[in-house]
């Protein structure tokens, strides 16, 4: 088998068209560009794969889910994060726009007809009280009650809960765009109602413009992909971007939505099982023999005394399982597309991409390719402090302005 190359390749760098607005209805960390799905489908078809069903095992906010539907393809996806699943479902549902407008008027009228002065905050988790001025917390609580009273269960309620979820940071004291939860003591306040009205308008416009191709089947599951039952030989291609080791703490970043929407009483419970989380690496480690590449990186991190050594070891273990799970999800002859980047701690390069490539080889994938792609719209400085701020200190975490698309094919016969 020829050695995989790391040559610069333009294929994955840019899309030809602007992303549909539906991809911007809710912020999500590490969302990947929508055009990657269509490019993967084209690449697979060129290689002779009859693509009818796409899977994304880390479906996040549903980029691949929506794009698959737009392309008239079936979709199977999962994510451990309930907020991700809520957004992904809303993005790929079809809605009657008139009904959305009617419901939105109903919610706003009901909200305007009431007052927040008699709303109590005693039952609100302390964590939420930390992030909000009391008046804003009262307004949010009343808005949530109004949505729940005005829209029955189902996809329409999900739509308005998704809108509610996306205003939670804007009306809080959370430092905007920070990748670590931190207070902004001088944040300009915006009213809950204004934020909600703007958000709903934006979402309705996005739904109106969304080029949906109906008649496709889709499943989006809230599940830990390491544990859930995987449908065998279901997908023709898997297009996914795994978490990186210790990159984002998704549970921490979504704590406002988690607590408001009642997904957990303590948002930290959702760290459990999240691949790449430092907390997921605490406690008992699974028995797993790391391959040569994983072992070397973990040894180097241990040598320089990096606190990330343990988390990296767990991460590599998890990713080798992920590759095997993708293989069983794929039909014979199907292809996997992993979008993944590298990082560095204390000068040690943590090459997630090289590790993953070795896992693909060991799992028996064939025709493995590793192509670079530019990450656009980044990077002022390659270093980040523990708090996620830009830094010029090479001792901090290093992020790169490029990542890789790793491709492999499940053999037709084994
Ligand atoms: C890089 S993001 C994927 C983003 C996605 N491509 C998008 O465009 O939104 C990685 C995702 O993996 C999810 N994740 C982490 N551990 C998981 C697990 N054990 N099972 C399922 N999903 C997991 C995270 O919640 C996160 O949404």
Coordinates of C-alpha atoms and ligand atoms in Angstrom, one line a residue:
X1 CA 0.0 0.0 0.0
X2 CA 1.5 3.4 -0.9
X3 CA 2.3 5.7 2.0
X4 CA -0.4 8.3 2.8
X5 CA 0.7 11.8 1.8
X6 CA 0.4 15.1 3.7
X7 CA 0.6 17.2 0.5
X8 CA -1.3 20.6 0.4
X9 CA -4.5 20.0 -1.5
X10 CA -7.1 22.6 -2.3
X11 CA -10.1 20.4 -2.6
X12 CA -11.3 20.7 1.0
X13 CA -10.4 24.4 1.4
X14 CA -13.4 26.3 0.1
X15 CA -17.0 25.8 -0.9
X16 CA -18.5 27.3 -4.0
X17 CA -21.7 28.7 -2.5
X18 CA -22.6 30.6 0.6
X19 CA -23.8 28.4 3.5
X20 CA -27.6 28.4 4.0
X21 CA -28.6 30.7 6.9
X22 CA -30.0 27.6 8.7
X23 CA -26.5 26.8 9.7
X24 CA -26.3 30.0 11.7
X25 CA -29.5 29.6 13.9
X26 CA -27.5 28.6 16.9
X27 CA -23.9 29.0 18.0
X28 CA -21.9 25.8 18.3
X29 CA -18.2 25.3 19.1
X30 CA -16.2 23.6 16.4
X31 CA -19.0 23.5 13.9
X32 CA -17.4 22.5 10.6
X33 CA -18.1 24.2 7.2
X34 CA -21.2 22.9 5.5
X35 CA -19.5 22.4 2.1
X36 CA -17.4 19.5 3.5
X37 CA -20.4 17.2 3.3
X38 CA -21.1 17.8 -0.4
X39 CA -17.4 17.5 -1.2
X40 CA -17.3 14.1 0.7
X41 CA -20.4 12.9 -1.2
X42 CA -18.8 13.9 -4.6
X43 CA -15.5 12.3 -3.7
X44 CA -17.2 9.1 -2.6
X45 CA -19.3 8.9 -5.8
X46 CA -16.2 9.5 -7.9
X47 CA -14.7 6.5 -6.1
X48 CA -17.7 4.5 -7.2
X49 CA -19.7 4.5 -3.9
X50 CA -23.4 4.6 -4.4
X51 CA -24.2 7.2 -1.8
X52 CA -27.7 7.1 -0.4
X53 CA -27.2 7.2 3.4
X54 CA -24.8 9.5 5.2
X55 CA -23.8 9.1 8.9
X56 CA -22.2 11.5 11.4
X57 CA -21.3 9.9 14.7
X58 CA -20.4 13.3 16.3
X59 CA -23.2 15.2 14.6
X60 CA -22.9 18.3 16.8
X61 CA -25.3 21.0 15.6
X62 CA -26.4 19.0 12.6
X63 CA -24.2 20.4 9.8
X64 CA -24.0 17.0 8.1
X65 CA -27.6 16.2 9.0
X66 CA -29.0 19.3 7.2
X67 CA -26.6 19.0 4.2
X68 CA -27.5 15.3 3.7
X69 CA -31.2 16.3 3.6
X70 CA -30.5 19.2 1.2
X71 CA -28.8 16.7 -1.1
X72 CA -31.7 14.2 -0.9
X73 CA -29.8 11.7 1.2
X74 CA -30.8 9.7 4.2
X75 CA -29.0 10.5 7.5
X76 CA -28.1 8.7 10.7
X77 CA -26.4 10.7 13.4
X78 CA -25.7 10.9 17.1
X79 CA -24.2 13.2 19.7
X80 CA -23.8 12.9 23.4
X81 CA -24.8 16.6 24.0
X82 CA -28.6 17.2 24.3
X83 CA -28.2 20.8 23.1
X84 CA -26.4 19.6 19.9
X85 CA -29.3 17.1 19.3
X86 CA -31.9 19.8 19.8
X87 CA -30.2 22.1 17.3
X88 CA -29.5 19.3 14.8
X89 CA -33.2 18.2 14.9
X90 CA -34.5 21.7 14.4
X91 CA -32.2 22.3 11.5
X92 CA -33.2 19.3 9.7
X93 CA -37.0 19.3 10.4
X94 CA -39.4 20.7 7.9
X95 CA -41.8 23.4 9.2
X96 CA -44.9 25.2 8.1
X97 CA -43.7 28.8 8.1
X98 CA -47.2 30.2 8.6
X99 CA -47.6 28.1 11.7
X100 CA -44.3 29.2 13.0
X101 CA -45.3 32.9 12.6
X102 CA -48.6 32.3 14.3
X103 CA -47.0 30.6 17.3
X104 CA -44.3 33.2 17.5
X105 CA -47.0 36.0 17.7
X106 CA -48.9 33.9 20.3
X107 CA -45.8 33.6 22.5
X108 CA -44.9 37.2 22.2
X109 CA -48.4 38.5 22.9
X110 CA -48.8 36.2 25.9
X111 CA -45.4 37.4 27.2
X112 CA -46.3 41.0 26.7
X113 CA -49.5 40.5 28.5
X114 CA -47.8 39.4 31.7
X115 CA -45.2 40.7 34.2
X116 CA -42.1 39.2 35.7
X117 CA -42.5 41.0 39.0
X118 CA -44.2 38.0 40.7
X119 CA -41.7 35.4 39.3
X120 CA -39.6 33.9 42.0
X121 CA -36.0 32.8 41.6
X122 CA -35.7 30.5 44.6
X123 CA -35.8 27.3 42.6
X124 CA -33.3 28.6 40.0
X125 CA -30.0 26.8 40.3
X126 CA -27.3 29.0 41.9
X127 CA -25.2 28.6 38.9
X128 CA -27.8 30.4 36.8
X129 CA -28.1 33.1 39.3
X130 CA -24.4 33.7 39.0
X131 CA -24.7 34.3 35.3
X132 CA -27.7 36.6 35.2
X133 CA -28.9 39.9 36.7
X134 CA -32.1 39.0 38.7
X135 CA -34.4 40.9 36.4
X136 CA -33.1 39.1 33.3
X137 CA -33.4 35.7 35.1
X138 CA -37.0 36.5 35.9
X139 CA -37.8 37.5 32.3
X140 CA -36.1 34.3 31.0
X141 CA -38.0 32.1 33.4
X142 CA -41.3 33.7 32.3
X143 CA -40.4 33.4 28.7
X144 CA -39.7 29.7 29.1
X145 CA -43.0 29.2 30.9
X146 CA -44.8 31.1 28.1
X147 CA -43.2 28.9 25.4
X148 CA -44.0 25.7 27.3
X149 CA -47.6 26.8 27.9
X150 CA -48.1 28.0 24.3
X151 CA -46.6 25.3 22.2
X152 CA -47.3 21.6 22.7
X153 CA -44.6 19.0 22.6
X154 CA -43.0 18.1 19.3
X155 CA -40.9 19.8 16.7
X156 CA -42.6 23.2 17.0
X157 CA -41.8 23.4 20.7
X158 CA -38.2 22.3 19.9
X159 CA -38.0 25.2 17.4
X160 CA -38.8 27.8 20.1
X161 CA -36.7 26.1 22.7
X162 CA -33.8 26.3 20.3
X163 CA -34.5 30.0 19.9
X164 CA -34.6 30.4 23.6
X165 CA -31.4 28.5 24.0
X166 CA -29.5 30.7 21.6
X167 CA -30.3 33.9 23.4
X168 CA -29.1 32.7 26.8
X169 CA -25.5 33.8 26.5
X170 CA -26.4 37.1 24.9
X171 CA -28.6 38.2 27.8
X172 CA -26.2 36.8 30.5
X173 CA -23.0 38.2 31.8
X174 CA -21.0 35.5 29.9
X175 CA -18.0 37.0 28.0
X176 CA -19.2 36.9 24.4
X177 CA -17.4 34.4 22.1
X178 CA -15.2 33.2 25.0
X179 CA -14.3 29.5 24.6
X180 CA -14.1 29.2 28.4
X181 CA -16.9 30.3 30.7
X182 CA -16.0 33.7 32.2
X183 CA -17.8 36.8 33.4
X184 CA -17.9 40.0 31.5
X185 CA -18.5 42.6 34.2
X186 CA -19.0 45.4 31.7
X187 CA -21.3 43.6 29.3
X188 CA -24.0 45.7 27.6
X189 CA -27.4 44.5 28.6
X190 CA -30.0 43.5 26.0
X191 CA -33.6 42.8 26.8
X192 CA -34.8 39.2 26.8
X193 CA -37.8 40.0 24.6
X194 CA -35.8 41.9 22.0
X195 CA -33.2 39.1 21.8
X196 CA -35.9 36.5 21.5
X197 CA -37.9 38.4 18.8
X198 CA -34.7 38.9 16.8
X199 CA -33.7 35.3 17.2
X200 CA -37.1 33.9 16.1
X201 CA -37.2 36.2 13.1
X202 CA -33.8 35.1 12.0
X203 CA -34.8 31.4 12.4
X204 CA -38.0 31.8 10.5
X205 CA -36.2 33.5 7.7
X206 CA -33.6 30.7 7.7
X207 CA -36.3 28.0 7.6
X208 CA -38.0 29.8 4.7
X209 CA -34.8 29.9 2.7
X210 CA -33.7 26.4 3.6
X211 CA -33.5 24.3 0.5
X212 CA -35.0 21.1 2.0
X213 CA -35.3 18.0 0.0
X214 CA -38.1 15.9 1.5
X215 CA -38.6 12.2 1.3
X216 CA -35.4 11.3 3.0
X217 CA -35.1 9.3 6.2
X218 CA -33.2 10.6 9.2
X219 CA -32.4 9.5 12.7
X220 CA -30.7 11.8 15.2
X221 CA -29.9 10.2 18.5
X222 CA -28.8 11.6 21.8
X223 CA -26.2 8.9 22.7
X224 CA -22.7 8.2 23.7
X225 CA -21.3 6.7 20.5
X226 CA -18.9 4.6 22.5
X227 CA -21.8 2.7 24.1
X228 CA -24.9 3.0 22.0
X229 CA -25.9 0.1 19.7
X230 CA -24.6 0.9 16.2
X231 CA -26.7 -0.2 13.2
X232 CA -24.5 -2.5 11.2
X233 CA -23.8 -1.8 7.5
X234 CA -26.3 1.1 7.4
X235 CA -24.2 4.0 5.9
X236 CA -22.6 4.4 2.6
X237 CA -20.3 7.2 4.0
X238 CA -19.5 8.6 7.4
X239 CA -18.6 12.3 7.4
X240 CA -17.6 13.5 10.8
X241 CA -15.3 15.7 12.9
X242 CA -14.3 14.1 16.2
X243 CA -13.6 16.2 19.2
X244 CA -9.9 17.0 19.8
X245 CA -8.2 16.0 22.9
X246 CA -8.9 18.6 25.6
X247 CA -10.1 21.2 23.1
X248 CA -13.6 22.2 24.2
X249 CA -15.4 21.3 27.3
X250 CA -18.8 21.0 25.6
X251 CA -20.7 20.5 28.8
X252 CA -19.3 23.6 30.4
X253 CA -19.8 25.7 27.3
X254 CA -23.5 24.7 27.1
X255 CA -24.2 25.0 30.9
X256 CA -26.8 27.8 30.4
X257 CA -28.9 25.8 28.0
X258 CA -28.4 22.6 30.0
X259 CA -29.7 24.2 33.2
X260 CA -32.5 26.3 31.7
X261 CA -33.9 23.5 29.6
X262 CA -33.5 21.0 32.4
X263 CA -31.2 18.5 30.7
X264 CA -29.3 18.0 33.9
X265 CA -29.5 19.4 37.5
X266 CA -25.8 19.8 37.5
X267 CA -24.3 20.6 34.1
X268 CA -21.1 18.8 35.1
X269 CA -22.9 15.5 34.8
X270 CA -22.9 15.9 31.1
X271 CA -19.1 15.9 31.0
X272 CA -19.2 12.1 31.5
X273 CA -18.5 10.2 28.3
X274 CA -17.6 13.3 26.3
X275 CA -14.5 12.3 24.3
X276 CA -11.6 14.7 24.7
X277 CA -12.9 16.1 28.0
X278 CA -10.3 16.2 30.7
X279 CA -13.0 15.1 33.2
X280 CA -13.9 12.1 31.1
X281 CA -10.3 10.9 31.7
X282 CA -10.7 11.0 35.4
X283 CA -11.4 7.8 37.4
X284 CA -10.9 4.3 36.1
X285 CA -9.3 4.0 32.7
X286 CA -10.5 1.4 30.2
X287 CA -8.0 -1.3 29.4
X288 CA -6.7 -0.5 25.9
X289 CA -3.3 -1.0 24.3
X290 CA -2.3 2.2 22.6
X291 CA -0.5 1.8 19.3
X292 CA 3.1 3.1 18.7
X293 CA 2.0 6.6 17.7
X294 CA -0.3 7.1 20.7
X295 CA 2.2 5.6 23.1
X296 CA 4.9 8.0 21.9
X297 CA 2.8 11.1 22.3
X298 CA 1.6 10.1 25.7
X299 CA 5.2 9.3 26.8
X300 CA 6.4 12.7 25.5
X301 CA 3.6 14.5 27.3
X302 CA 4.4 12.6 30.5
X303 CA 8.1 13.5 30.2
X304 CA 7.4 17.3 30.0
X305 CA 5.0 17.0 33.0
X306 CA 2.0 17.9 31.0
X307 CA -1.3 17.6 32.8
X308 CA -2.8 16.5 29.4
X309 CA -0.9 13.1 29.3
X310 CA -3.8 11.2 31.0
X311 CA -6.5 12.8 29.0
X312 CA -4.6 12.1 25.8
X313 CA -4.2 8.5 26.7
X314 CA -7.9 8.1 27.3
X315 CA -8.6 10.1 24.1
X316 CA -6.5 7.8 21.9
X317 CA -8.1 4.8 23.5
X318 CA -11.6 6.2 22.7
X319 CA -10.6 7.1 19.1
X320 CA -9.4 3.6 18.3
X321 CA -12.9 2.3 19.4
X322 CA -14.5 5.0 17.2
X323 CA -12.8 3.8 14.1
X324 CA -14.0 0.2 14.7
X325 CA -17.5 1.5 15.3
X326 CA -17.5 3.5 12.1
X327 CA -16.4 0.4 10.2
X328 CA -19.4 -1.6 11.5
X329 CA -21.7 1.3 10.6
X330 CA -20.5 1.3 7.0
X331 CA -21.6 -0.9 4.2
X332 CA -18.9 -2.9 2.6
X333 CA -17.2 -0.6 0.1
X334 CA -18.3 2.5 2.1
X335 CA -16.0 5.4 2.9
X336 CA -15.2 7.3 6.1
X337 CA -14.2 11.0 6.1
X338 CA -12.7 12.3 9.3
X339 CA -12.0 16.1 9.7
X340 CA -9.4 16.4 12.4
X341 CA -6.7 18.9 13.5
X342 CA -3.6 18.6 15.6
X343 CA -2.5 20.5 18.7
X344 CA 0.5 20.9 21.0
X345 CA 1.1 21.2 24.7
X346 CA 4.4 22.4 26.2
X347 CA 6.0 22.0 22.8
X348 CA 4.8 18.4 22.3
X349 CA 2.9 17.9 19.1
X350 CA -0.3 16.0 19.7
X351 CA -0.9 14.7 16.2
X352 CA -4.5 13.5 16.5
X353 CA -4.5 13.1 12.7
X354 CA -1.5 10.7 12.5
X355 CA -2.9 8.7 15.4
X356 CA -6.2 8.4 13.6
X357 CA -4.5 7.4 10.4
X358 CA -2.8 4.5 12.2
X359 CA -6.1 3.4 13.7
X360 CA -7.6 3.3 10.2
X361 CA -4.8 1.2 8.9
X362 CA -5.0 -1.2 11.9
X363 CA -8.8 -1.5 11.5
X364 CA -8.3 -2.7 7.9
X365 CA -9.5 0.4 6.0
X366 CA -7.9 0.6 2.6
X367 CA -7.0 3.5 0.2
X368 CA -6.3 5.8 3.1
X369 CA -5.6 9.4 2.2
X370 CA -4.7 12.3 4.4
X371 CA -5.2 15.8 2.9
X372 CA -4.5 19.1 4.5
X373 CA -7.2 21.8 4.5
X374 CA -6.8 25.4 5.5
X375 CA -8.9 26.6 8.4
X376 CA -10.1 30.0 7.2
X377 CA -11.2 32.9 9.5
X378 CA -8.6 31.9 12.1
X379 CA -5.8 32.6 13.6
X380 CA -4.4 35.8 15.1
X381 CA -1.9 33.9 17.3
X382 CA -1.4 30.2 17.5
X383 CA -1.3 30.0 21.3
X384 CA -4.1 29.9 23.8
X385 CA -3.9 30.2 27.6
X386 CA -5.7 27.8 29.9
X387 CA -8.6 30.3 29.9
X388 CA -8.8 30.2 26.1
X389 CA -7.3 33.7 25.5
X390 CA -4.9 34.5 22.7
X391 CA -1.4 34.4 24.0
X392 CA 2.2 34.7 22.6
X393 CA 3.7 32.3 25.0
X394 CA 4.9 29.1 23.3
X395 CA 4.4 27.3 26.7
X396 CA 0.6 27.6 26.2
X397 CA -1.6 25.4 24.1
X398 CA -0.8 25.7 20.3
X399 CA -3.5 25.5 17.7
X400 CA -2.8 25.2 14.0
X401 CA -4.3 27.1 11.0
X402 CA -4.8 23.8 9.2
X403 CA -6.4 20.5 9.7
X404 CA -6.7 17.2 7.8
X405 CA -9.4 15.3 6.0
X406 CA -8.6 11.6 6.5
X407 CA -10.3 9.2 4.1
X408 CA -10.5 5.4 4.1
X409 CA -12.6 2.7 2.5
X410 CA -14.1 -0.4 4.1
X411 CA -13.1 -3.3 1.9
X412 CA -15.8 -4.9 -0.3
X413 CA -15.0 -8.3 1.1
X414 CA -13.3 -9.3 4.3
Ligands
LIG1 C1 -16.1 18.8 16.6 S1 -17.7 18.6 17.3 C2 -18.7 18.2 15.9 C3 -19.3 19.4 15.2 C4 -20.1 19.1 14.0 N1 -19.4 18.6 12.9 C5 -20.9 20.3 13.6 O1 -20.7 20.8 12.5 O2 -21.6 20.8 14.4 C6 -17.6 17.1 18.2 C7 -18.9 16.6 18.8 O3 -18.6 15.3 19.4 C8 -19.6 15.2 20.5 N2 -19.1 14.1 21.4 C9 -18.1 14.1 22.2 N3 -18.1 12.9 22.8 C10 -19.1 12.1 22.3 C11 -19.5 10.8 22.5 N4 -18.9 10.0 23.4 N5 -20.6 10.3 21.8 C12 -21.2 11.2 20.9 N6 -20.8 12.4 20.7 C13 -19.8 12.9 21.4 C14 -19.6 16.6 21.1 O4 -20.7 16.8 21.9 C15 -19.5 17.5 19.9 O5 -20.7 17.9 19.5

